[in-house]
Every structure is written in C-alpha cells, then in structure tokens.
Coordinates of C-alpha atoms in Angstrom, one line a residue:
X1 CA -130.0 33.7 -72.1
X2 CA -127.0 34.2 -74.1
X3 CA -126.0 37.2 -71.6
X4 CA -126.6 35.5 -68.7
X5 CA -123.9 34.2 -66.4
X6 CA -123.8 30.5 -65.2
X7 CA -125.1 32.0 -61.3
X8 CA -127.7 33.5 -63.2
X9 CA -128.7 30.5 -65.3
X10 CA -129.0 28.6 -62.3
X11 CA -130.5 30.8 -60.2
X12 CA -133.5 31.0 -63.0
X13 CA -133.5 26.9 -62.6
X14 CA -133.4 27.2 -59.4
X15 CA -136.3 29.3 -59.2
X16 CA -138.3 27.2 -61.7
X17 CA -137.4 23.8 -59.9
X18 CA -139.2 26.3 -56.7
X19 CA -142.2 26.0 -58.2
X20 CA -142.5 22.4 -59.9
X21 CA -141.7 21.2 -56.1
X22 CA -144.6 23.4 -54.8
X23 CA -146.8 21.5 -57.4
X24 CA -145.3 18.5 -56.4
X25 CA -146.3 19.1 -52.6
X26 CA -149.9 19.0 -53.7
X27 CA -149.9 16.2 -55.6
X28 CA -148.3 14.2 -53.4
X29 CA -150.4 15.4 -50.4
X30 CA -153.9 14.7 -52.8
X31 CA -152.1 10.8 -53.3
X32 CA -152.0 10.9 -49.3
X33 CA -155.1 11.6 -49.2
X34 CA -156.8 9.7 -51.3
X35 CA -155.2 6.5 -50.1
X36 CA -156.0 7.5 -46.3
X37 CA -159.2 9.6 -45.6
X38 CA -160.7 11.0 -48.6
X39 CA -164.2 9.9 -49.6
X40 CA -165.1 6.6 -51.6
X41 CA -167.3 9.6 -54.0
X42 CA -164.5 11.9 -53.8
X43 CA -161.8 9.7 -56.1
X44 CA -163.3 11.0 -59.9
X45 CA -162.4 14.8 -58.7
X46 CA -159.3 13.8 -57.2
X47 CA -158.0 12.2 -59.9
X48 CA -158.9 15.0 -62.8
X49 CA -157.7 17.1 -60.5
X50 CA -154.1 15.2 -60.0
X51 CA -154.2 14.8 -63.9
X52 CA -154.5 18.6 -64.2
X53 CA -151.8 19.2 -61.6
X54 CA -149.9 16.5 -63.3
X55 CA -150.3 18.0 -66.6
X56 CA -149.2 22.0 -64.9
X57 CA -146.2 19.9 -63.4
X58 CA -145.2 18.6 -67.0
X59 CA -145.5 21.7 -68.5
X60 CA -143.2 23.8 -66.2
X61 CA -140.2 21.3 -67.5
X62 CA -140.6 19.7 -70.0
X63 CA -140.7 23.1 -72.7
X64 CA -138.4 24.4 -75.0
X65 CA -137.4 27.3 -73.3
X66 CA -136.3 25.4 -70.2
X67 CA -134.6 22.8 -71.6
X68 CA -132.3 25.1 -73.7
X69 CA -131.7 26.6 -70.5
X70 CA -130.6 23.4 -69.0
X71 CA -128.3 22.7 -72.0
X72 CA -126.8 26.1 -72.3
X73 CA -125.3 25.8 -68.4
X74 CA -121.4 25.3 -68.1
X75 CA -121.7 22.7 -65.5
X76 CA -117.6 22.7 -64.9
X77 CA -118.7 26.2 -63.3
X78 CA -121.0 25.1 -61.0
X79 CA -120.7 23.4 -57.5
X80 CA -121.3 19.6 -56.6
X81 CA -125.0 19.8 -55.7
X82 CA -125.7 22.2 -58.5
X83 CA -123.3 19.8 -61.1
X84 CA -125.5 17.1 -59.6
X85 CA -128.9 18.7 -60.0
X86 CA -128.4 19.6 -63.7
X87 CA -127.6 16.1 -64.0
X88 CA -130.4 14.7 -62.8
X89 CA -132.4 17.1 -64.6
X90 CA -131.5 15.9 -67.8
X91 CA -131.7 12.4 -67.2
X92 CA -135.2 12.4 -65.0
X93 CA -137.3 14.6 -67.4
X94 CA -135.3 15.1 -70.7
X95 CA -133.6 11.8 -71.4
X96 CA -137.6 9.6 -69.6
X97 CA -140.5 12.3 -68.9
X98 CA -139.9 14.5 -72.6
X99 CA -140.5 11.7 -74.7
X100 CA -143.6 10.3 -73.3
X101 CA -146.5 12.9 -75.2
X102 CA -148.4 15.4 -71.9
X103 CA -151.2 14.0 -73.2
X104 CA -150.3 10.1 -72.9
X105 CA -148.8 11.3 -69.6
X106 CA -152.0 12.7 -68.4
X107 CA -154.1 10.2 -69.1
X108 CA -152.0 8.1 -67.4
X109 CA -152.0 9.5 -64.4
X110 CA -155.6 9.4 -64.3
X111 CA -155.9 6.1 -65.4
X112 CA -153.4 4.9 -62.5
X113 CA -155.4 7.0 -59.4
X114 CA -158.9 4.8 -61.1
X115 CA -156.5 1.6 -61.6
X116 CA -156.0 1.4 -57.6
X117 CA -159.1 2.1 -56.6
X118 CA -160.5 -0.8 -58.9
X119 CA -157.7 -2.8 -57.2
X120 CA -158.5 -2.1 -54.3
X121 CA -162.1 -3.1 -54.8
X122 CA -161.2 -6.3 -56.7
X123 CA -158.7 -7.3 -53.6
X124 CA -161.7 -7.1 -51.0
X125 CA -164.0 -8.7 -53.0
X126 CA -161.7 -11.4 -54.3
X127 CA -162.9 -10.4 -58.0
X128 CA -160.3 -10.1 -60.9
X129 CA -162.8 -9.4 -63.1
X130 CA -163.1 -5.7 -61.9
X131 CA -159.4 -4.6 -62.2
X132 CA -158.3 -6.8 -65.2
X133 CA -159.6 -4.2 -67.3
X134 CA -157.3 -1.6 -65.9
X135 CA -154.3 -3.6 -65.1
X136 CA -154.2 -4.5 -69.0
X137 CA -154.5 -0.6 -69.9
X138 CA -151.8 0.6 -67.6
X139 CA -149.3 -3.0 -68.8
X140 CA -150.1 -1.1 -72.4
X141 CA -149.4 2.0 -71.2
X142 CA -146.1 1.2 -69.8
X143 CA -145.1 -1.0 -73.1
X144 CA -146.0 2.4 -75.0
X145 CA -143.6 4.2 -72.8
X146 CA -141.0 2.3 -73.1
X147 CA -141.2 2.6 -77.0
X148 CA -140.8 6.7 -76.5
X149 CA -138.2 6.3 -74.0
X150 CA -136.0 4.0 -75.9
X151 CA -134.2 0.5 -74.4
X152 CA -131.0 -1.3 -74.1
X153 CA -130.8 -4.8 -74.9
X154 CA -133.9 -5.0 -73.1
X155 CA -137.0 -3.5 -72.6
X156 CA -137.5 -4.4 -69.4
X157 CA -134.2 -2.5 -68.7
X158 CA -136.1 0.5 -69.1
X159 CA -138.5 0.1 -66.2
X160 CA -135.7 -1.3 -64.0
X161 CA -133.7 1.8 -63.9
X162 CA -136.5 3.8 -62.6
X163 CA -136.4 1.9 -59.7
X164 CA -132.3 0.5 -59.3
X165 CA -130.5 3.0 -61.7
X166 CA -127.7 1.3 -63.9
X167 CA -129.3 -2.6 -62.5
X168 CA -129.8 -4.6 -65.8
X169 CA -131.6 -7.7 -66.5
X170 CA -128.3 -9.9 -66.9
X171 CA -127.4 -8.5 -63.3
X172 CA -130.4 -9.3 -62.0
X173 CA -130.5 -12.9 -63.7
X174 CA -127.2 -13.7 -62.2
X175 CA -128.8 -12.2 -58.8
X176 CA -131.8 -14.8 -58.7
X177 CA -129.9 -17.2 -60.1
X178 CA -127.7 -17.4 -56.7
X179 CA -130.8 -16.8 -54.8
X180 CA -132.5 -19.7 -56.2
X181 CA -129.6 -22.6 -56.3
X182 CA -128.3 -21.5 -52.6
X183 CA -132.1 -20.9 -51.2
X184 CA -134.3 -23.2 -52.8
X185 CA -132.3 -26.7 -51.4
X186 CA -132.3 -24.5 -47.9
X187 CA -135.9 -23.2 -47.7
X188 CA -136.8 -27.4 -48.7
X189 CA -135.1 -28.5 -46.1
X190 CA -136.4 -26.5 -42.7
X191 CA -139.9 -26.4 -44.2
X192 CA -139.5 -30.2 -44.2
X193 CA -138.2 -30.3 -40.6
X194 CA -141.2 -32.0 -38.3
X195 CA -142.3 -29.2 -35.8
X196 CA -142.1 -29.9 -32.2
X197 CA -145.6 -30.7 -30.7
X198 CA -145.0 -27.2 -28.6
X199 CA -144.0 -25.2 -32.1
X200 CA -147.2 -26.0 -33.5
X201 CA -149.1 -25.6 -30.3
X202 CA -147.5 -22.1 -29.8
X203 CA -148.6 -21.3 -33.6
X204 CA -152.2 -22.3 -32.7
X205 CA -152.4 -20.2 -29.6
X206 CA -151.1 -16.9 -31.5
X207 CA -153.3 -17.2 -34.4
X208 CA -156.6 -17.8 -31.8
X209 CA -155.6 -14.2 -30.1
X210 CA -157.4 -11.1 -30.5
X211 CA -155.0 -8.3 -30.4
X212 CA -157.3 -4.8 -29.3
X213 CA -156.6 -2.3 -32.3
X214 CA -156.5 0.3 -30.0
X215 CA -153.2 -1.2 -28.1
X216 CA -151.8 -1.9 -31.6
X217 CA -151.8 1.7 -32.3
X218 CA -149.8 1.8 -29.1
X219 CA -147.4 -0.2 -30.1
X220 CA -146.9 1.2 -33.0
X221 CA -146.0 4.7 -31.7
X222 CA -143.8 2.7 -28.9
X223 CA -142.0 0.7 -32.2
X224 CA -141.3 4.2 -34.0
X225 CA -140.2 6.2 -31.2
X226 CA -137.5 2.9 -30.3
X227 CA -135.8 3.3 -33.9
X228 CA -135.9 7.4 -33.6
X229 CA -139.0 8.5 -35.9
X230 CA -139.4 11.6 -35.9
X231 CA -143.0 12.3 -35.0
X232 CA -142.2 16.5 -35.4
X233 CA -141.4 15.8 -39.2
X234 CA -143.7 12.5 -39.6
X235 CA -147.2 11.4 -38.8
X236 CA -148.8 7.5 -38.8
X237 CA -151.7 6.6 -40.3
X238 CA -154.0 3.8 -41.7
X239 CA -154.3 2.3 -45.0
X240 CA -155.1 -0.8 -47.2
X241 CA -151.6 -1.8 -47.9
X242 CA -148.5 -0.2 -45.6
X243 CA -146.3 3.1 -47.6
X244 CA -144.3 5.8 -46.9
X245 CA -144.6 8.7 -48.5
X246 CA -142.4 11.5 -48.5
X247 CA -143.0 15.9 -49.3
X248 CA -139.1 16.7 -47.7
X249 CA -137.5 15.9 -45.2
X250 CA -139.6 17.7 -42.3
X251 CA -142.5 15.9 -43.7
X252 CA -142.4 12.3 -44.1
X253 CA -146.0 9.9 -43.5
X254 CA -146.2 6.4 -43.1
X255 CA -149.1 4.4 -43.0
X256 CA -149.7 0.8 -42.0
X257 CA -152.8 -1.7 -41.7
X258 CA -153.9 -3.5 -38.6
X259 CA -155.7 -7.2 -38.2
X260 CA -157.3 -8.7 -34.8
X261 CA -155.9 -11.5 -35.0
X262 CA -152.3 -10.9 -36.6
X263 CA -150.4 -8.7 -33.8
X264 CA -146.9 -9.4 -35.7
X265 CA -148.1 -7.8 -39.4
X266 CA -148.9 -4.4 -38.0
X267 CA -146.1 -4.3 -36.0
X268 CA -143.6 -5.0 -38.4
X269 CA -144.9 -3.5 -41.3
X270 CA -144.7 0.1 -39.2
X271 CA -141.0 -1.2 -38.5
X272 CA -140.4 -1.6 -42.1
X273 CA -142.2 1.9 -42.8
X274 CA -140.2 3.2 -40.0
X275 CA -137.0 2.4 -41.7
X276 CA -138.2 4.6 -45.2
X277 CA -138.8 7.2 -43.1
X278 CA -135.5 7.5 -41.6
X279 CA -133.9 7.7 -44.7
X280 CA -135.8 10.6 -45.8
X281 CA -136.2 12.3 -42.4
X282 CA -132.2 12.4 -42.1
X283 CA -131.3 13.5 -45.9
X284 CA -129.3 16.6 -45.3
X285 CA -130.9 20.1 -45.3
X286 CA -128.9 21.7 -47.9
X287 CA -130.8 19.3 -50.9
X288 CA -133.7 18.6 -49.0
X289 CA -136.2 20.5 -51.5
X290 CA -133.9 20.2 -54.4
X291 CA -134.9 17.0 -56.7
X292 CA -132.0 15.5 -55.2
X293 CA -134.0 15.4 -52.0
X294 CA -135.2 12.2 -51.7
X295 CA -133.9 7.9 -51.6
X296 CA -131.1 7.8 -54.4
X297 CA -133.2 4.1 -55.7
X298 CA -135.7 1.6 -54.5
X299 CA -133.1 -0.5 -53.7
X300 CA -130.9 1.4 -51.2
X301 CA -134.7 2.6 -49.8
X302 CA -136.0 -1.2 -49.1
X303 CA -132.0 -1.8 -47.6
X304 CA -133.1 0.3 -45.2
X305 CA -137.0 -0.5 -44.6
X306 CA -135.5 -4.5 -44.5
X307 CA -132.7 -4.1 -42.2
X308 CA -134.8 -2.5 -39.6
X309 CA -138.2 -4.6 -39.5
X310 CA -135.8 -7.7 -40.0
X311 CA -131.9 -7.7 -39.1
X312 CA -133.1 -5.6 -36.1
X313 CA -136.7 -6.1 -35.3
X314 CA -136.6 -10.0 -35.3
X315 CA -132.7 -9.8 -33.7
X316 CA -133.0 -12.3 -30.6
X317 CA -131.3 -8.9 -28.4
X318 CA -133.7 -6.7 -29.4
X319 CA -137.2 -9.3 -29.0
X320 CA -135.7 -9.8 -25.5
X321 CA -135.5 -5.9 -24.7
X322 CA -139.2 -5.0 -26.4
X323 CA -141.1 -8.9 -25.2
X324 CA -141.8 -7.5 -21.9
X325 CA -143.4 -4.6 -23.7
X326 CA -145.5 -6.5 -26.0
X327 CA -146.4 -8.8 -23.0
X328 CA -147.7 -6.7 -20.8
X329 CA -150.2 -5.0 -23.2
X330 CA -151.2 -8.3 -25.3
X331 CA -150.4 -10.8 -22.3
X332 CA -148.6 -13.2 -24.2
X333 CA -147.3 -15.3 -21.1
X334 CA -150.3 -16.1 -20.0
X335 CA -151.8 -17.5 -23.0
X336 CA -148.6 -19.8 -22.9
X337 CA -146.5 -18.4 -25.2
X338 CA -142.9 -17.6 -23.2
X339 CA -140.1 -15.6 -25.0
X340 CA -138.6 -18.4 -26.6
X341 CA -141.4 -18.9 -28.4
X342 CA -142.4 -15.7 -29.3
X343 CA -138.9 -15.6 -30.9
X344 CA -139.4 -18.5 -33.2
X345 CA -142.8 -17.2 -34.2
X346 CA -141.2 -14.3 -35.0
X347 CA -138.8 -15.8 -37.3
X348 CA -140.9 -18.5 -38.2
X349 CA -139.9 -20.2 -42.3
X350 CA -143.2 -21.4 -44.1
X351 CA -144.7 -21.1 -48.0
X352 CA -146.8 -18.8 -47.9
X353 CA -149.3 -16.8 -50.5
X354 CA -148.7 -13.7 -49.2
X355 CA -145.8 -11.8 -49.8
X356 CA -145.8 -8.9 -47.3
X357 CA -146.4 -11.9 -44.7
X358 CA -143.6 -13.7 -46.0
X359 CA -140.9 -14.7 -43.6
X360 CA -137.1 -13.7 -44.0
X361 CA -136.1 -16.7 -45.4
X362 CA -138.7 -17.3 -48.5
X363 CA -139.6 -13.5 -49.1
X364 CA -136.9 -13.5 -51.8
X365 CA -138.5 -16.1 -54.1
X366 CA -141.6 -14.5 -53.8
X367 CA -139.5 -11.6 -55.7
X368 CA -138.1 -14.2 -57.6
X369 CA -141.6 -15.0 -59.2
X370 CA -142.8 -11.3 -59.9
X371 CA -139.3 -10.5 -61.4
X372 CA -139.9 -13.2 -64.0
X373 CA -143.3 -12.5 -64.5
X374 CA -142.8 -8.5 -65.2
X375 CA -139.7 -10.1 -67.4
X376 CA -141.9 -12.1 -69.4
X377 CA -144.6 -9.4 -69.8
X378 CA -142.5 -6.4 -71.5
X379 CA -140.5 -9.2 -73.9
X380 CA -142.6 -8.0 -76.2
X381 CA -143.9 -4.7 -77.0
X382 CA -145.9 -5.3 -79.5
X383 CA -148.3 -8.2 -78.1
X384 CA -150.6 -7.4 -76.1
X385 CA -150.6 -9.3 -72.6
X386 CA -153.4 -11.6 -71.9
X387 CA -154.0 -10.6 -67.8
X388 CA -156.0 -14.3 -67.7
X389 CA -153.3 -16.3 -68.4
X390 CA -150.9 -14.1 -66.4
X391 CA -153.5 -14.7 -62.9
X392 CA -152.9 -18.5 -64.2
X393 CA -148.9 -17.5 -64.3
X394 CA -148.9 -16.5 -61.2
X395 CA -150.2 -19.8 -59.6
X396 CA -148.6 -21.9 -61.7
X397 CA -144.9 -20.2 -60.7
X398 CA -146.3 -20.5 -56.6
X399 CA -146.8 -23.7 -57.3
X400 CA -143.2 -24.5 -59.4
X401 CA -141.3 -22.4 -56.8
X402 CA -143.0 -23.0 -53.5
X403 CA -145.4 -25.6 -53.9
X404 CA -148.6 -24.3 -52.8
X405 CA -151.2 -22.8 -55.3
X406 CA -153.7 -20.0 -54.4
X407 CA -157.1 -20.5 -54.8
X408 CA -158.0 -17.0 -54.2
X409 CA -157.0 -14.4 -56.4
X410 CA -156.2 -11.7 -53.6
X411 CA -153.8 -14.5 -52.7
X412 CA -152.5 -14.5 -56.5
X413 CA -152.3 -11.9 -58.6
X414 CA -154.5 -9.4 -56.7
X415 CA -152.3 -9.2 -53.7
X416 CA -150.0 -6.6 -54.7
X417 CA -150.7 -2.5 -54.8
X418 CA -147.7 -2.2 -57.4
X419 CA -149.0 -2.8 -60.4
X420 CA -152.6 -1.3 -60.0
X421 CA -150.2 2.1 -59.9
X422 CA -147.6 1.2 -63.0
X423 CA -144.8 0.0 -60.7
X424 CA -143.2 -2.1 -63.2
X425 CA -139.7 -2.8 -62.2
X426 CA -140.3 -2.3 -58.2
X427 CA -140.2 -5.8 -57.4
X428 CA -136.7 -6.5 -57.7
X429 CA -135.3 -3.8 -55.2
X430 CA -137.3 -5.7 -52.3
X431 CA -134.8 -8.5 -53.1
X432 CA -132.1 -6.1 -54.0
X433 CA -132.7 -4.3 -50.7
X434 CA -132.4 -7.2 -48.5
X435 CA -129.3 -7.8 -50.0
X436 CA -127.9 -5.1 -49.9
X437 CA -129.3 -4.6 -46.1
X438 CA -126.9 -7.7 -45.3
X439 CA -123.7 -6.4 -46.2
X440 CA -124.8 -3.2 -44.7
X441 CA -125.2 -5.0 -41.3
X442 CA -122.3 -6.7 -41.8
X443 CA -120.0 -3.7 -41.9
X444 CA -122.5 -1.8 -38.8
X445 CA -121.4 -4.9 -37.2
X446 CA -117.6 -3.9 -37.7
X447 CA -117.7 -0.7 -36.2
X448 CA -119.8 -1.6 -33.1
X449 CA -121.4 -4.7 -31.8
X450 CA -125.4 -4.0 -32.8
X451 CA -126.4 -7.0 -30.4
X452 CA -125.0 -4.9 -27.5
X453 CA -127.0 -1.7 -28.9
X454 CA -130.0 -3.8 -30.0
X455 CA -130.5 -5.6 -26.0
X456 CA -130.5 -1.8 -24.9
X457 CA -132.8 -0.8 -27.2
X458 CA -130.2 1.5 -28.1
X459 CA -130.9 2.6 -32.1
X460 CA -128.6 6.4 -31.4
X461 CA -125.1 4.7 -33.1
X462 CA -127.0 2.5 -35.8
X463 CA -128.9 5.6 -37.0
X464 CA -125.8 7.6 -36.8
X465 CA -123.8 5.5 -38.9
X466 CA -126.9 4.9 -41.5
X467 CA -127.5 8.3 -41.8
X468 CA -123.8 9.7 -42.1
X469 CA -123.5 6.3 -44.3
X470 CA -126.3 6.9 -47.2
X471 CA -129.4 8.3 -45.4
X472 CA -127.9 12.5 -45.7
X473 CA -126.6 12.1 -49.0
X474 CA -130.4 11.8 -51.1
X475 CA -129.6 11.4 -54.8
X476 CA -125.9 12.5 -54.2
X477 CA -124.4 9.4 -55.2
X478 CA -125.5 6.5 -56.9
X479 CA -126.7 3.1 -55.6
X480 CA -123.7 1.5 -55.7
X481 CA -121.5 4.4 -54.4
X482 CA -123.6 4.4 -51.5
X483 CA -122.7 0.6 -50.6
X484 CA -119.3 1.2 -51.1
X485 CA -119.2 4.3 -48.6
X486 CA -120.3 2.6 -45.9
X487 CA -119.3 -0.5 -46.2
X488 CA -116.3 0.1 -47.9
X489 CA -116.3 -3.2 -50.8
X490 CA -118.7 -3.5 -53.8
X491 CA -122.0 -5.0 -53.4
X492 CA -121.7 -9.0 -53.1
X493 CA -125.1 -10.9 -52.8
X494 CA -123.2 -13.9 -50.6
X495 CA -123.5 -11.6 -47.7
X496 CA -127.2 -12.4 -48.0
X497 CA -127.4 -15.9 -48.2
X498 CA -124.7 -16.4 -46.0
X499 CA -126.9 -14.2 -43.1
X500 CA -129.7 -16.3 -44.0
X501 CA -128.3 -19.3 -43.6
X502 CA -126.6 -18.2 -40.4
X503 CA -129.6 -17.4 -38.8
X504 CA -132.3 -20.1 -40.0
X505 CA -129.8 -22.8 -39.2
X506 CA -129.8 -21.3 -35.9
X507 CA -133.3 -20.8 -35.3
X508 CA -134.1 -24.5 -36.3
X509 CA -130.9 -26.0 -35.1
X510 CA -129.7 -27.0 -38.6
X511 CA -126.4 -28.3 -38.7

C-alpha cells in the first residue's frame, strides 16, 4: 500500500466497491422477490440466505485492510466523484455500518425479512398479537444500534440522518410545529364545511363502483408512460403495500396494490411510485453503479414521488387531459359522476385512518403523529418499549390530532410496512418531501407555466428540469444543496402551507 499511487489506491477501491455492488444486486433482487412472487414456504431460506449475503456484503468493507486503504488515499488528488465516493465511504460504513458487531448485523437482517412477513400476516388478519413480538425485537435492535453508532443531543438524531442527512430533531420540531398551528385551524374548518347534497351523492356512487383489475393494470401502464417511465429500464408489479425499488439506473421496479372498489388508490399510488422511479432512472451514467448511484435522502426521493401523484396528478389541467381516459374504460359519466366531480373526489379533505389514503391536506399530520411517536420511543435507550401501550398511543394521538379513533389495529398501528423492516426515522421525509415538492413546483412554475404542460399532458420540460435539477446528480450533493440548485433559495416550509392553502381554499370555495 505504501507504494501505491493514489490512481492505484482507487482503482483497488474501485474494484472492491465492483464486487460489494454485485452482492448488492442479489440482495436486493431476493427483497424483490420475496415481497412479489416468491413462495409463502420459501421466506425461511430466503432470509438465511439474505443473512449470509448480508454477512459476505459486510465483510468485503468493513475489514481492516480496506479501511486502511480508504484512510491512506490523498483525497485532494482525486476527482469530484472519486473525492465524493471516499466520502461517503467513510461515513456510510466506517463512521454507521463498522460499529454495529456482523453478528448483531446479521441477525438483524434476518430478523427484519421474518418481522415483515409477520406484519404482513398480522395486517390481514387484524391481529397484533402475531407481530408485537417482532416489532419489540427489531425497536431493541435499533436502540442497540444507536448505542454503537453514537448520537448527538439526541438519539433519535441518529436514525434521522439515515433517512434526511444533517435534519435534526429541533429542525424537525420547528417543522411540525408550523405544520400544526397553520394546518390544524385549516384542516378544522373545511372538514367542518356541510357537503353539498351532490358531494356526498357523488362520494356514494364512487365508493359503490367495481373497477375490473384487469383495466386498472391498464391504467396503470397508461399513467407511467404519461410521466415518462421507462419500461426498457423498469418493470410494474404487485404487492401488499406500493415500493420502488432500485438495482441502477437501467433497472428500477415499482410495485403497487389494486382494490375493486377504490380505482383512485391504485392509480395514484403507481403515480407516486412513478415519481421514485424517475429519479433513479435519470441519475447520470457516470455514478450510476458507484454508491453514489442512488436518491441523495428520503426526503429529496418523496419530493419527487409527492409532486407527481399530487401537485401534478390531482392538477385540475392535467384531470381534464387524462378524465376522458379514465372515463372511457371505467364509465364514470354514466354512473353520474361528470368531471367536476371527479375533480373534487380527487382532492377530496377528510380524517382518515389510513395514511397512504390520506388526502393532500391531512397527510402531513398523519406524519405528524408517527414522528412523535418514533420521538418518544428512542428517548430512552435503556427502557424497553411496551408495543401495547404504544398500539394504545397510536389511537389515542388519532384521536388528539384528528378526532377519529381506530378500532382496528390494521387501521392503528398495523397499517404501516416501515417499522416491520427497522425504518425508524422514514416517516418524517414523507412530510419533509411534500415540502420540499412545494417550493420545487413553485420555482418549475418560474421557468414555464406547468398548467400549460400539464392540460397537454406534456411531462418532456418538467422531467427535464427535474432531472437536470436533482434527479442526475444521485448522492452528488446533499439534500439541501439540491433545493437550492433548482430552485435557487434555501428550503422554507411556508411554500407548503401556502400551496395548501391555495388550493383547498379553492377546491371548497374558502374565502
């Protein structure tokens, strides 16, 4: 090592990083699997064998040998993707994944592939008692792992920056904060507005459709190829609960779930999936199976999920382009429901249980409520959470915040996919993202008019300026270097309410 020039040093990364990402590919395509077609029998072996592959992946970086090989590099020698890769290197696996023991690490990735199955099974049969188990070891597991890995000020902090690098718990108290003293008088007062006799008619007659699965799928593939997916580099699929997942950027999946009677959920939810997609599909070549290949944070990645299924799929321009579409295969006008309608359905505001079904307008405080849950639960590491009292959390907080209570516990606390995996600290970049989706649209809006584009159906300019925005960059620059690049001012949440307001007042004639 000692002899070796920098070139040569990171070549020899380089060629080590080769191989971790081919081990990578296989895990990731074994998650795909077994969250789309493998066997019910099959999930055991798959996940001692992602343990294994897990454990092999580990290995390969996180050694002695490596590392000193990482340290010893002159990184003023290199170039900016190699400065950046070396960077991320040492923060990603030698400042998180090296302190956490392989064997810890192993388990827990077994224990997480078990943990969402069990979920999974709990969820259908509305039975907590069969995943409380394993959502206490994997809470335990992740207040162990915080422990190796160190915190500041809080430990929650920890988790958070996996998900929104450099986001803090103060930031994201002074974020909620503004979203519950602008929102919560808001949301109060059009949930309170009396529905026309016609508004709740129209409701009725939706909900009593049946929407043929088969022309659902359809409308999928129509939805995707509007916004530009790339079905060469990307494939759809069916799961329990809607994700994207990603290999590089000539392989990107996306999965989503369809209902009978709920044409809207499918739809959007491949919008929203969609919108991940591009983001990895249009990351530039050049770091595309580098570690800096992939969404920079979960924030900037939900920015762009949000601000396609909702700032353009419920835009009034674009219903009006794709209603005749959706009319002539689910025959919407002659059930009674005209576009005017549809459009208010589509951007109808109630309190709901359901998060992923949550409108615009009130999906932020269902945020709100996991955020101070996951808060609450990693305040302290060293007593143990009691997953009882946090299913009665859960309803109590629905019932502070929104005032409904869920009966059901796949309404409560069994709703979510996120924590059956360890996703501690995901939560807040669905709130983060819609934000930060806001002042994105705002400064699209600057450069051309989106209605225009949108009533064409037109998404060529909007993906151009996304992906020459953030989408090509990957982990080049950081969250909020990303927001300032395209839309040229630091991120400022009153873009966010100030849309919502905007609209909702519109939609229900609110002064």
């Amino acid at each position: 090592m000692k002899n070796m020039t920098e070139k040569e040093k990171m070549e020899k990364i380089r060629e080590v990083l080769e191989k971790n990402k081919a081990l990578t590919h296989a895990i990731t395509i074994l998650h795909w699997d077994l969250e789309t077609e493998a066997p019910k029998d099959s999930v055991e072996r798959i996940s001692k064998t992602l343990g294994y592959l897990t454990g092999e992946n580990y290995s390969m970086i996180i050694n002695d040998e490596f590392k000193n090989l990482v340290y010893s590099i002159n990184v003023e020698e290199l170039d900016e993707v190699d400065k950046k890769i070396i960077k991320e290197l040492k923060k990603e696996y030698f400042e998180k994944l090296e302190k956490i023991p392989k064997e810890d690490y192993m388990k827990y990735s077994e224990l997480t592939v078990v943990s969402t199955k069990k979920w999974e099974e709990a969820k259908n049969k509305d039975d907590f008692d069969i995943f409380k188990t394993y959502l206490s070891e994997v809470i335990e597991y992740n207040k162990k792992f915080i422990k190796y890995r160190g915190y500041e000020e809080n430990p929650y902090n920890t988790l958070l920056d996996d998900y929104e690098p450099e986001v803090t718990v103060k930031e994201l108290d002074e974020f909620f904060n503004n979203i519950k003293n602008e929102l919560s008088p808001f949301i109060k007062k059009i949930v309170e507005k009396k529905k026309s006799d016609k508004e709740t008619e129209d409701k009725k007659k939706l909900s009593e459709m049946t929407f043929d699965i088969t022309k659902q799928k359809e409308m999928s593939l129509y939805a995707l190829n509007l916004i530009k997916f790339d079905f060469n580099k990307g494939i759809l699929k069916e799961s329990e609960h809607p994700f994207t997942t990603n290999v590089n950027n000539k392989d990107v999946r996306i999965t989503t779930h369809y209902y009978e009677h709920d044409l809207l959920s499918s739809v959007y939810s491949t919008v929203h999936e969609g919108g991940h997609a591009l983001y990895e599909q249009h990351i530039d070549d050049k770091i595309s199976d580098t570690i800096l290949g992939t969404g920079v944070s979960m924030g900037i990645h939900e920015s762009q999920s949000r601000i396609y299924e909702n700032m353009f799929g419920r835009n009034k321009e674009f219903l009006k382009f794709i209603f005749p579409k959706i009319d002539e295969m689910f025959g919407l006008s002659k059930s009674g429901i005209d576009f005017e309608s549809f459009y208010k359905l589509t951007n109808e505001v109630q309190t709901s249980f359901i998060r992923t079904d949550a409108d615009e307008l009130t999906y932020p405080i269902h945020i709100l409520i996991r955020y101070e849950l996951e808060k609450e639960i990693f305040s302290n590491l060293d007593e143990k959470t009691d997953v009882d009292k946090l299913a009665e959390k859960w309803a109590d907080k629905y019932e502070e915040y929104l005032g409904i209570r869920p009966k059901k516990y796949k309404e409560g606390i069994l709703q979510d996919v996120h924590w059956s995996d360890g996703s501690f600290g995901y939560f807040p970049s669905y709130a983060l993202g819609s934000a930060y989706a806001a002042q994105i649209y705002d400064a699209i809006n600057q450069k051309i008019n989106i209605d225009r584009e949108l009533k064409k159906g037109d998404f060529s300019q909007i993906n151009e300026i996304l992906k020459e925005g953030i989408h090509k960059y990957g982990k080049m620059k950081t969250p909020k270097e990303l927001i300032e690049n395209i839309t040229g001012k630091s991120f400022d949440s009153k873009h966010y309410i100030n849309y919502l307001k905007e609209k909702f007042s519109e939609v229900y004639g609110i002064e």
